[in-house]
Amino acid sequence: LLNQTIQSICVYFFSNITNWSYYCISISLFGEIIRIITVGYVPAGTSGRNTKKQRAKYLNTTGIYSTVRHPLYLGNFIIWLGILMYFFNIWLFIITSLIYLIYYERIMFAEENYLLKKFGNRYKIWSNKTPIIIPSTTWYEKSNNSFSIRTIFLREYTGLFGLFVGFTILEIFKSLCKMGYISISVEWIIFSVMALILYILFRSLKKYTDILKVK
């Protein structure tokens, strides 16, 4: 009953909106912007760049890290929020959000334990005044690092490509369910082709040149 009520409200407010997909992808792009701001200002060998194991030469406490302790995970959640909004299903949103929180809670706990052991009291002071996932500008401090366009292109081009591919697949699925055949707007085709061209370009630059190499 709750699910039907929420869906009815959504249909009422958005029945006249023909570009709902664009609103959803705008939410996801906002999440990607948070990732870009985060990644663009963090130096090499810092927290947020660990892959197989935890590592951090520096503790990020300025810029976006002075407003929230885990901006990358916040960005990831907002990206998924845009995708979940596409389906107009409150239970899908609740279940997926819980799975997300349970999964990333373990990762955040491991990262924070590592940082506490490495940076000690400095980490305690920063973490005590900085929210874990919901941003606050109370203690905002301008970043000490310069913004790196190279780092953005190097790290985020796959995410942007995946975002457009994901929404294109959703558009195809929606058209098949509603009309029984594939029907995609010209705008979506243009976006998808542009995303593919940019992906191939940045992939080639990363693989065959040193242009995107962070100095």
Coordinates of N, CA and C in Angstrom, one line a residue:
L1 N 0.8 -1.2 0.0 CA 0.0 0.0 0.0 C 0.9 1.3 0.0
L2 N 1.9 1.3 0.8 CA 2.8 2.4 0.9 C 3.5 2.6 -0.5
N3 N 3.9 1.5 -1.1 CA 4.6 1.6 -2.4 C 3.6 2.2 -3.4
Q4 N 2.4 1.8 -3.4 CA 1.4 2.3 -4.4 C 1.1 3.7 -4.1
T5 N 1.0 4.1 -2.9 CA 0.8 5.5 -2.5 C 1.9 6.4 -3.0
I6 N 3.2 6.0 -2.8 CA 4.3 6.8 -3.2 C 4.3 6.9 -4.7
Q7 N 4.1 5.8 -5.4 CA 4.1 5.8 -6.8 C 3.0 6.7 -7.4
S8 N 1.8 6.7 -6.7 CA 0.7 7.6 -7.2 C 1.1 9.0 -7.1
I9 N 1.7 9.4 -6.0 CA 2.2 10.7 -5.7 C 3.2 11.1 -6.8
C10 N 4.1 10.3 -7.1 CA 5.1 10.5 -8.1 C 4.5 10.7 -9.5
V11 N 3.6 9.8 -9.8 CA 2.9 9.9 -11.1 C 2.1 11.2 -11.2
Y12 N 1.5 11.6 -10.1 CA 0.7 12.9 -10.1 C 1.6 14.1 -10.4
F13 N 2.7 14.1 -9.8 CA 3.6 15.3 -9.9 C 4.4 15.2 -11.2
F14 N 4.7 14.0 -11.7 CA 5.6 13.9 -12.9 C 5.0 13.4 -14.1
S15 N 3.6 13.3 -14.1 CA 2.9 12.7 -15.3 C 3.1 13.6 -16.5
N16 N 3.3 14.9 -16.2 CA 3.4 15.9 -17.4 C 4.9 16.2 -17.7
I17 N 5.8 15.5 -17.0 CA 7.2 15.7 -17.3 C 7.7 14.6 -18.2
T18 N 8.0 15.0 -19.4 CA 8.4 14.1 -20.4 C 9.9 13.8 -20.4
N19 N 10.6 14.5 -19.6 CA 12.1 14.4 -19.5 C 12.5 13.9 -18.2
W20 N 11.8 13.0 -17.6 CA 12.1 12.5 -16.2 C 13.5 11.9 -16.2
S21 N 13.9 11.2 -17.3 CA 15.2 10.5 -17.4 C 16.3 11.6 -17.2
Y22 N 16.1 12.8 -17.7 CA 17.1 13.8 -17.6 C 17.2 14.3 -16.2
Y23 N 16.1 14.4 -15.5 CA 16.2 14.8 -14.1 C 17.0 13.7 -13.3
C24 N 16.7 12.5 -13.6 CA 17.4 11.4 -12.9 C 18.9 11.4 -13.1
I25 N 19.3 11.6 -14.4 CA 20.7 11.6 -14.7 C 21.4 12.9 -14.2
S26 N 20.6 14.0 -14.0 CA 21.2 15.2 -13.4 C 21.6 14.9 -12.0
I27 N 20.7 14.2 -11.3 CA 21.0 13.8 -9.9 C 22.3 13.0 -9.9
S28 N 22.4 12.0 -10.7 CA 23.6 11.2 -10.8 C 24.9 12.0 -11.2
L29 N 24.7 12.9 -12.1 CA 25.8 13.8 -12.5 C 26.3 14.7 -11.3
F30 N 25.3 15.1 -10.5 CA 25.7 15.8 -9.3 C 26.6 15.0 -8.4
G31 N 26.3 13.7 -8.2 CA 27.1 12.8 -7.5 C 28.5 12.7 -8.1
E32 N 28.5 12.7 -9.4 CA 29.8 12.6 -10.1 C 30.6 13.9 -9.9
I33 N 29.9 15.0 -9.8 CA 30.6 16.3 -9.6 C 31.3 16.3 -8.2
I34 N 30.6 15.7 -7.2 CA 31.2 15.6 -5.9 C 32.4 14.7 -5.9
R35 N 32.4 13.7 -6.7 CA 33.6 12.8 -6.9 C 34.7 13.6 -7.6
I36 N 34.4 14.4 -8.6 CA 35.4 15.2 -9.3 C 36.0 16.2 -8.4
I37 N 35.2 16.9 -7.6 CA 35.8 17.9 -6.6 C 36.7 17.2 -5.7
T38 N 36.3 16.0 -5.2 CA 37.1 15.3 -4.2 C 38.4 14.8 -4.9
V39 N 38.3 14.2 -6.0 CA 39.5 13.6 -6.6 C 40.4 14.7 -7.2
G40 N 39.9 15.8 -7.6 CA 40.7 16.8 -8.2 C 41.6 17.5 -7.3
Y41 N 41.3 17.5 -6.0 CA 42.1 18.2 -5.0 C 43.0 17.3 -4.1
V42 N 42.8 16.0 -4.2 CA 43.6 15.2 -3.3 C 45.0 14.9 -4.0
P43 N 46.1 14.9 -3.2 CA 47.4 14.6 -3.8 C 47.6 13.1 -4.0
A44 N 48.6 12.8 -4.7 CA 48.9 11.4 -5.0 C 49.3 10.7 -3.7
G45 N 49.0 9.4 -3.5 CA 49.4 8.6 -2.4 C 48.6 9.0 -1.1
T46 N 47.4 9.5 -1.3 CA 46.6 9.9 -0.1 C 45.4 9.0 0.1
S47 N 44.7 9.3 1.2 CA 43.5 8.5 1.4 C 42.5 8.7 0.3
G48 N 41.8 7.6 -0.1 CA 40.9 7.7 -1.2 C 41.5 7.2 -2.5
R49 N 42.8 6.9 -2.4 CA 43.4 6.3 -3.6 C 43.9 4.9 -3.3
N50 N 43.5 4.3 -2.2 CA 43.9 2.9 -2.0 C 43.1 1.9 -2.8
T51 N 43.8 0.9 -3.2 CA 43.1 -0.1 -4.1 C 43.1 -1.5 -3.4
K52 N 44.3 -2.2 -3.3 CA 44.3 -3.5 -2.7 C 44.5 -3.4 -1.2
K53 N 45.0 -2.4 -0.7 CA 45.2 -2.2 0.7 C 45.2 -0.7 1.1
Q54 N 45.0 -0.5 2.4 CA 44.9 0.9 2.9 C 46.2 1.5 2.8
R55 N 46.2 2.8 2.3 CA 47.5 3.6 2.3 C 47.1 5.0 2.3
A56 N 47.9 5.8 3.0 CA 47.7 7.3 3.0 C 48.9 8.0 3.5
K57 N 49.6 8.7 2.6 CA 50.8 9.5 3.0 C 50.3 10.7 3.7
Y58 N 49.1 11.2 3.4 CA 48.6 12.5 4.0 C 47.2 12.3 4.5
L59 N 46.8 13.1 5.5 CA 45.5 13.1 6.0 C 44.7 14.3 5.4
N60 N 43.7 14.0 4.6 CA 43.0 15.1 3.9 C 42.0 15.7 4.9
T61 N 42.2 17.0 5.3 CA 41.3 17.6 6.2 C 40.8 19.0 5.7
T62 N 41.2 19.4 4.5 CA 40.7 20.6 4.0 C 39.9 20.4 2.8
G63 N 39.3 21.5 2.2 CA 38.4 21.4 1.1 C 37.2 20.6 1.4
I64 N 36.8 19.8 0.5 CA 35.5 19.0 0.8 C 35.7 18.1 2.0
Y65 N 36.9 17.7 2.3 CA 37.1 16.8 3.5 C 37.0 17.6 4.8
S66 N 36.8 18.9 4.7 CA 36.5 19.6 6.0 C 35.0 19.7 6.2
T67 N 34.2 19.2 5.2 CA 32.7 19.2 5.3 C 32.2 17.8 5.5
V68 N 32.9 16.8 5.1 CA 32.4 15.4 5.2 C 33.6 14.5 5.2
R69 N 33.6 13.4 6.0 CA 34.7 12.5 6.0 C 34.9 11.6 4.9
H70 N 33.7 11.3 4.2 CA 33.8 10.3 3.1 C 33.0 10.8 1.9
P71 N 33.6 11.9 1.3 CA 32.9 12.5 0.1 C 32.8 11.6 -1.1
L72 N 33.7 10.7 -1.3 CA 33.6 9.8 -2.5 C 32.4 8.8 -2.3
Y73 N 32.2 8.3 -1.1 CA 31.1 7.4 -0.9 C 29.8 8.2 -1.0
L74 N 29.8 9.5 -0.5 CA 28.6 10.3 -0.7 C 28.3 10.5 -2.1
G75 N 29.3 10.8 -2.9 CA 29.1 11.0 -4.4 C 28.6 9.7 -5.0
N76 N 29.1 8.5 -4.6 CA 28.7 7.3 -5.2 C 27.2 7.0 -4.8
F77 N 26.8 7.4 -3.6 CA 25.4 7.2 -3.2 C 24.4 8.1 -4.0
I78 N 24.8 9.3 -4.3 CA 24.0 10.2 -5.1 C 23.9 9.7 -6.5
I79 N 25.0 9.2 -7.0 CA 24.9 8.6 -8.4 C 23.9 7.5 -8.4
W80 N 23.9 6.6 -7.4 CA 22.9 5.5 -7.4 C 21.5 6.0 -7.1
L81 N 21.4 7.1 -6.4 CA 20.1 7.7 -6.1 C 19.4 8.1 -7.4
G82 N 20.2 8.7 -8.3 CA 19.6 9.1 -9.6 C 19.1 7.9 -10.4
I83 N 19.9 6.8 -10.3 CA 19.5 5.6 -11.0 C 18.2 5.0 -10.4
L84 N 18.2 5.0 -9.0 CA 17.0 4.4 -8.3 C 15.8 5.3 -8.6
M85 N 15.9 6.6 -8.7 CA 14.8 7.5 -8.9 C 14.1 7.1 -10.2
Y86 N 14.9 6.6 -11.2 CA 14.4 6.3 -12.5 C 13.2 5.3 -12.4
F87 N 13.2 4.4 -11.4 CA 12.3 3.3 -11.4 C 11.0 3.6 -10.6
F88 N 10.9 4.8 -9.9 CA 9.7 5.1 -9.1 C 9.3 4.0 -8.2
N89 N 10.2 3.4 -7.5 CA 9.9 2.3 -6.6 C 10.5 2.5 -5.2
I90 N 9.7 2.8 -4.3 CA 10.2 3.2 -2.9 C 10.9 2.0 -2.3
W91 N 10.4 0.8 -2.5 CA 11.0 -0.4 -1.8 C 12.4 -0.7 -2.4
L92 N 12.5 -0.5 -3.7 CA 13.8 -0.7 -4.4 C 14.8 0.3 -3.8
F93 N 14.3 1.5 -3.6 CA 15.2 2.5 -3.0 C 15.6 2.2 -1.6
I94 N 14.7 1.8 -0.8 CA 15.0 1.4 0.6 C 15.9 0.3 0.7
I95 N 15.6 -0.8 0.0 CA 16.4 -2.0 0.1 C 17.9 -1.8 -0.5
T96 N 17.9 -1.1 -1.6 CA 19.3 -0.8 -2.2 C 20.1 0.1 -1.3
S97 N 19.4 1.1 -0.7 CA 20.1 2.0 0.2 C 20.6 1.3 1.4
L98 N 19.8 0.4 2.0 CA 20.3 -0.4 3.1 C 21.5 -1.3 2.8
I99 N 21.4 -1.9 1.6 CA 22.6 -2.7 1.2 C 23.8 -1.9 1.0
Y100 N 23.6 -0.7 0.4 CA 24.7 0.2 0.2 C 25.4 0.6 1.5
L101 N 24.5 1.0 2.5 CA 25.0 1.5 3.8 C 25.7 0.3 4.5
I102 N 25.2 -0.9 4.5 CA 25.8 -2.0 5.2 C 27.2 -2.3 4.5
Y103 N 27.2 -2.3 3.2 CA 28.5 -2.6 2.5 C 29.5 -1.6 2.8
Y104 N 29.2 -0.3 2.6 CA 30.2 0.8 2.8 C 30.5 1.1 4.2
E105 N 29.6 0.8 5.1 CA 29.9 1.0 6.5 C 31.1 0.2 7.0
R106 N 31.2 -1.0 6.5 CA 32.4 -1.9 6.8 C 33.7 -1.3 6.2
I107 N 33.6 -0.8 5.0 CA 34.7 -0.2 4.3 C 35.2 1.1 5.1
M108 N 34.2 2.0 5.4 CA 34.5 3.2 6.1 C 35.1 2.9 7.5
F109 N 34.6 1.9 8.2 CA 35.1 1.5 9.5 C 36.5 1.1 9.4
A110 N 36.9 0.3 8.4 CA 38.2 -0.2 8.2 C 39.2 1.0 7.8
E111 N 38.7 1.9 7.0 CA 39.5 3.1 6.6 C 39.8 4.0 7.8
E112 N 38.7 4.2 8.6 CA 38.9 5.1 9.7 C 39.8 4.5 10.8
N113 N 39.7 3.2 11.0 CA 40.6 2.6 11.9 C 42.1 2.7 11.5
Y114 N 42.3 2.6 10.2 CA 43.7 2.7 9.6 C 44.2 4.1 9.8
L115 N 43.3 5.1 9.5 CA 43.7 6.5 9.6 C 44.0 6.9 11.1
L116 N 43.2 6.3 12.0 CA 43.4 6.6 13.4 C 44.7 6.1 13.9
K117 N 45.1 4.9 13.5 CA 46.3 4.3 13.9 C 47.5 5.1 13.3
K118 N 47.4 5.6 12.1 CA 48.5 6.2 11.4 C 48.6 7.7 11.8
F119 N 47.5 8.4 12.0 CA 47.6 9.8 12.3 C 47.2 10.2 13.7
G120 N 46.7 9.2 14.5 CA 46.5 9.5 15.9 C 45.6 10.6 16.3
N121 N 46.1 11.5 17.1 CA 45.3 12.6 17.7 C 44.9 13.6 16.6
R122 N 45.7 13.8 15.6 CA 45.3 14.7 14.5 C 44.0 14.2 13.8
Y123 N 43.9 12.9 13.6 CA 42.7 12.3 13.0 C 41.5 12.4 14.0
K124 N 41.7 12.2 15.3 CA 40.7 12.4 16.2 C 40.0 13.8 16.2
I125 N 40.9 14.8 16.2 CA 40.4 16.1 16.2 C 39.6 16.4 15.0
W126 N 40.1 16.0 13.8 CA 39.4 16.2 12.5 C 38.0 15.4 12.5
S127 N 38.1 14.2 12.9 CA 36.9 13.3 12.8 C 35.8 13.7 13.8
N128 N 36.2 14.3 14.9 CA 35.2 14.7 15.9 C 34.4 15.9 15.5
K129 N 34.9 16.7 14.6 CA 34.1 17.9 14.1 C 33.6 17.7 12.7
T130 N 34.0 16.6 12.0 CA 33.6 16.5 10.6 C 32.6 15.3 10.5
P131 N 31.4 15.6 9.9 CA 30.4 14.5 9.8 C 30.9 13.4 8.9
I132 N 30.4 12.2 9.2 CA 30.8 11.0 8.5 C 30.3 10.9 7.0
I133 N 29.1 11.3 6.8 CA 28.6 11.2 5.4 C 27.6 12.3 5.0
I134 N 27.0 13.0 5.9 CA 26.1 14.2 5.6 C 26.9 15.5 5.8
P135 N 27.2 16.2 4.7 CA 28.1 17.4 4.8 C 27.6 18.5 5.7
S136 N 28.6 19.2 6.3 CA 28.3 20.4 7.0 C 29.4 21.4 6.7
T137 N 29.0 22.7 6.5 CA 30.0 23.7 6.2 C 30.5 24.5 7.4
T138 N 30.1 24.0 8.6 CA 30.5 24.7 9.8 C 32.0 25.0 10.0
W139 N 32.7 23.9 9.7 CA 34.2 24.0 9.8 C 34.9 24.0 8.5
Y140 N 34.3 24.5 7.5 CA 34.9 24.5 6.1 C 36.2 25.2 6.1
E141 N 37.2 24.6 5.5 CA 38.5 25.2 5.3 C 39.0 25.0 3.9
K142 N 39.4 26.0 3.2 CA 39.8 26.0 1.8 C 40.9 24.9 1.7
S143 N 40.9 24.2 0.5 CA 41.9 23.2 0.3 C 43.3 23.7 0.2
N144 N 44.2 23.0 0.7 CA 45.6 23.3 0.6 C 46.3 22.9 -0.7
N145 N 45.5 22.1 -1.5 CA 46.1 21.6 -2.7 C 45.5 22.3 -3.9
S146 N 46.2 22.2 -5.0 CA 45.7 22.8 -6.3 C 44.9 21.7 -7.0
F147 N 43.9 22.2 -7.9 CA 43.0 21.3 -8.6 C 43.7 20.7 -9.8
S148 N 43.6 19.4 -9.9 CA 44.3 18.7 -11.0 C 43.4 18.2 -12.1
I149 N 43.4 18.8 -13.2 CA 42.5 18.4 -14.3 C 43.0 17.0 -14.8
R150 N 44.3 16.8 -14.8 CA 44.8 15.5 -15.3 C 44.3 14.4 -14.4
T151 N 44.2 14.6 -13.1 CA 43.7 13.5 -12.2 C 42.3 13.2 -12.5
I152 N 41.5 14.3 -12.8 CA 40.1 14.1 -13.1 C 39.9 13.2 -14.4
F153 N 40.6 13.6 -15.4 CA 40.5 12.8 -16.7 C 41.0 11.4 -16.5
L154 N 42.0 11.2 -15.7 CA 42.6 9.9 -15.5 C 41.7 9.0 -14.7
R155 N 41.1 9.5 -13.7 CA 40.3 8.6 -12.8 C 38.8 8.6 -13.0
E156 N 38.2 9.6 -13.6 CA 36.8 9.7 -13.7 C 36.2 9.4 -15.0
Y157 N 37.0 9.3 -16.1 CA 36.4 9.1 -17.4 C 35.6 7.8 -17.5
T158 N 36.0 6.7 -16.9 CA 35.3 5.5 -16.9 C 33.9 5.6 -16.2
G159 N 33.9 6.3 -15.1 CA 32.7 6.5 -14.3 C 31.6 7.2 -15.1
L160 N 32.1 8.3 -15.8 CA 31.2 9.1 -16.6 C 30.6 8.3 -17.8
F161 N 31.5 7.5 -18.4 CA 31.1 6.7 -19.5 C 30.1 5.6 -19.0
G162 N 30.4 5.0 -17.9 CA 29.5 4.0 -17.3 C 28.1 4.6 -17.0
L163 N 28.1 5.8 -16.5 CA 26.9 6.5 -16.2 C 25.9 6.6 -17.4
F164 N 26.5 7.1 -18.5 CA 25.7 7.3 -19.7 C 25.3 6.0 -20.3
V165 N 26.1 5.0 -20.2 CA 25.8 3.7 -20.7 C 24.7 3.1 -19.9
G166 N 24.8 3.2 -18.6 CA 23.8 2.7 -17.7 C 22.4 3.3 -18.0
F167 N 22.3 4.6 -18.1 CA 21.0 5.2 -18.3 C 20.5 4.9 -19.8
T168 N 21.4 4.7 -20.7 CA 21.0 4.4 -22.1 C 20.3 3.0 -22.0
I169 N 20.9 2.0 -21.3 CA 20.4 0.7 -21.1 C 19.0 0.8 -20.5
L170 N 18.8 1.6 -19.5 CA 17.5 1.8 -18.8 C 16.5 2.4 -19.8
E171 N 16.9 3.3 -20.7 CA 16.0 3.9 -21.7 C 15.6 2.8 -22.6
I172 N 16.5 1.9 -23.0 CA 16.2 0.9 -24.0 C 15.2 -0.1 -23.3
F173 N 15.5 -0.5 -22.0 CA 14.6 -1.4 -21.3 C 13.2 -0.8 -21.1
K174 N 13.1 0.5 -20.8 CA 11.8 1.2 -20.7 C 11.0 1.2 -22.0
S175 N 11.7 1.4 -23.1 CA 11.0 1.4 -24.4 C 10.5 0.0 -24.7
L176 N 11.3 -1.0 -24.4 CA 10.8 -2.4 -24.7 C 9.6 -2.7 -23.9
C177 N 9.6 -2.3 -22.6 CA 8.5 -2.6 -21.7 C 7.2 -1.9 -22.1
K178 N 7.4 -0.6 -22.5 CA 6.2 0.2 -22.8 C 5.7 0.0 -24.2
M179 N 6.6 -0.2 -25.2 CA 6.2 -0.2 -26.6 C 6.5 -1.6 -27.3
G180 N 7.3 -2.4 -26.7 CA 7.7 -3.7 -27.3 C 8.8 -3.6 -28.3
Y181 N 9.4 -2.4 -28.5 CA 10.5 -2.3 -29.4 C 11.4 -1.1 -28.9
I182 N 12.6 -1.1 -29.4 CA 13.6 -0.1 -28.9 C 13.3 1.2 -29.5
S183 N 13.2 2.2 -28.7 CA 13.0 3.6 -29.1 C 13.7 4.6 -28.2
I184 N 14.8 5.2 -28.8 CA 15.6 6.1 -28.0 C 15.6 7.5 -28.7
S185 N 15.5 8.5 -27.9 CA 15.5 9.9 -28.5 C 16.9 10.2 -29.1
V186 N 16.8 11.1 -30.0 CA 18.1 11.6 -30.6 C 19.1 12.1 -29.6
E187 N 18.6 12.8 -28.6 CA 19.4 13.3 -27.5 C 20.2 12.2 -26.8
W188 N 19.5 11.1 -26.5 CA 20.2 10.0 -25.8 C 21.3 9.4 -26.7
I189 N 21.0 9.3 -28.0 CA 21.9 8.7 -29.0 C 23.2 9.6 -29.0
I190 N 22.9 10.9 -29.1 CA 24.1 11.9 -29.1 C 24.9 11.8 -27.9
F191 N 24.2 11.8 -26.7 CA 25.0 11.7 -25.5 C 25.8 10.4 -25.4
S192 N 25.2 9.3 -25.8 CA 25.9 8.0 -25.8 C 27.1 7.9 -26.7
V193 N 26.9 8.5 -27.9 CA 28.0 8.5 -28.9 C 29.1 9.4 -28.4
M194 N 28.8 10.6 -27.8 CA 29.8 11.5 -27.3 C 30.6 10.8 -26.1
A195 N 29.8 10.1 -25.3 CA 30.4 9.4 -24.2 C 31.4 8.4 -24.6
L196 N 31.0 7.6 -25.7 CA 31.9 6.6 -26.2 C 33.1 7.2 -26.9
I197 N 33.0 8.3 -27.6 CA 34.1 8.9 -28.2 C 35.1 9.4 -27.1
L198 N 34.6 10.1 -26.1 CA 35.4 10.6 -25.0 C 36.1 9.4 -24.3
Y199 N 35.4 8.3 -24.1 CA 36.0 7.2 -23.4 C 37.2 6.6 -24.2
I200 N 37.0 6.4 -25.5 CA 38.0 5.9 -26.4 C 39.2 6.9 -26.4
L201 N 38.9 8.2 -26.4 CA 40.0 9.2 -26.4 C 40.8 9.2 -25.2
F202 N 40.2 9.2 -24.0 CA 40.9 9.2 -22.7 C 41.6 7.9 -22.5
R203 N 40.9 6.8 -22.9 CA 41.5 5.5 -22.7 C 42.8 5.4 -23.5
S204 N 42.8 5.9 -24.8 CA 44.0 5.9 -25.6 C 45.1 6.8 -25.1
L205 N 44.7 8.0 -24.6 CA 45.7 8.9 -24.0 C 46.3 8.3 -22.8
K206 N 45.6 7.6 -22.0 CA 46.1 7.0 -20.8 C 47.0 5.8 -21.1
K207 N 46.7 5.1 -22.1 CA 47.4 3.8 -22.5 C 48.6 4.1 -23.3
Y208 N 48.6 5.1 -24.2 CA 49.6 5.2 -25.2 C 50.4 6.5 -25.1
T209 N 50.0 7.4 -24.1 CA 50.8 8.7 -24.0 C 51.0 8.9 -22.5
D210 N 51.7 10.0 -22.2 CA 52.0 10.4 -20.8 C 51.2 11.7 -20.5
I211 N 50.3 12.1 -21.4 CA 49.6 13.4 -21.3 C 48.8 13.4 -20.0
L212 N 48.1 12.3 -19.6 CA 47.3 12.3 -18.4 C 48.1 11.9 -17.2
K213 N 49.4 11.6 -17.3 CA 50.2 11.2 -16.2 C 50.3 12.3 -15.2
V214 N 49.9 12.0 -13.9 CA 50.0 13.0 -12.9 C 51.4 13.2 -12.4
K215 N 51.9 14.5 -12.5 CA 53.2 14.8 -12.1 C 53.4 15.0 -10.6

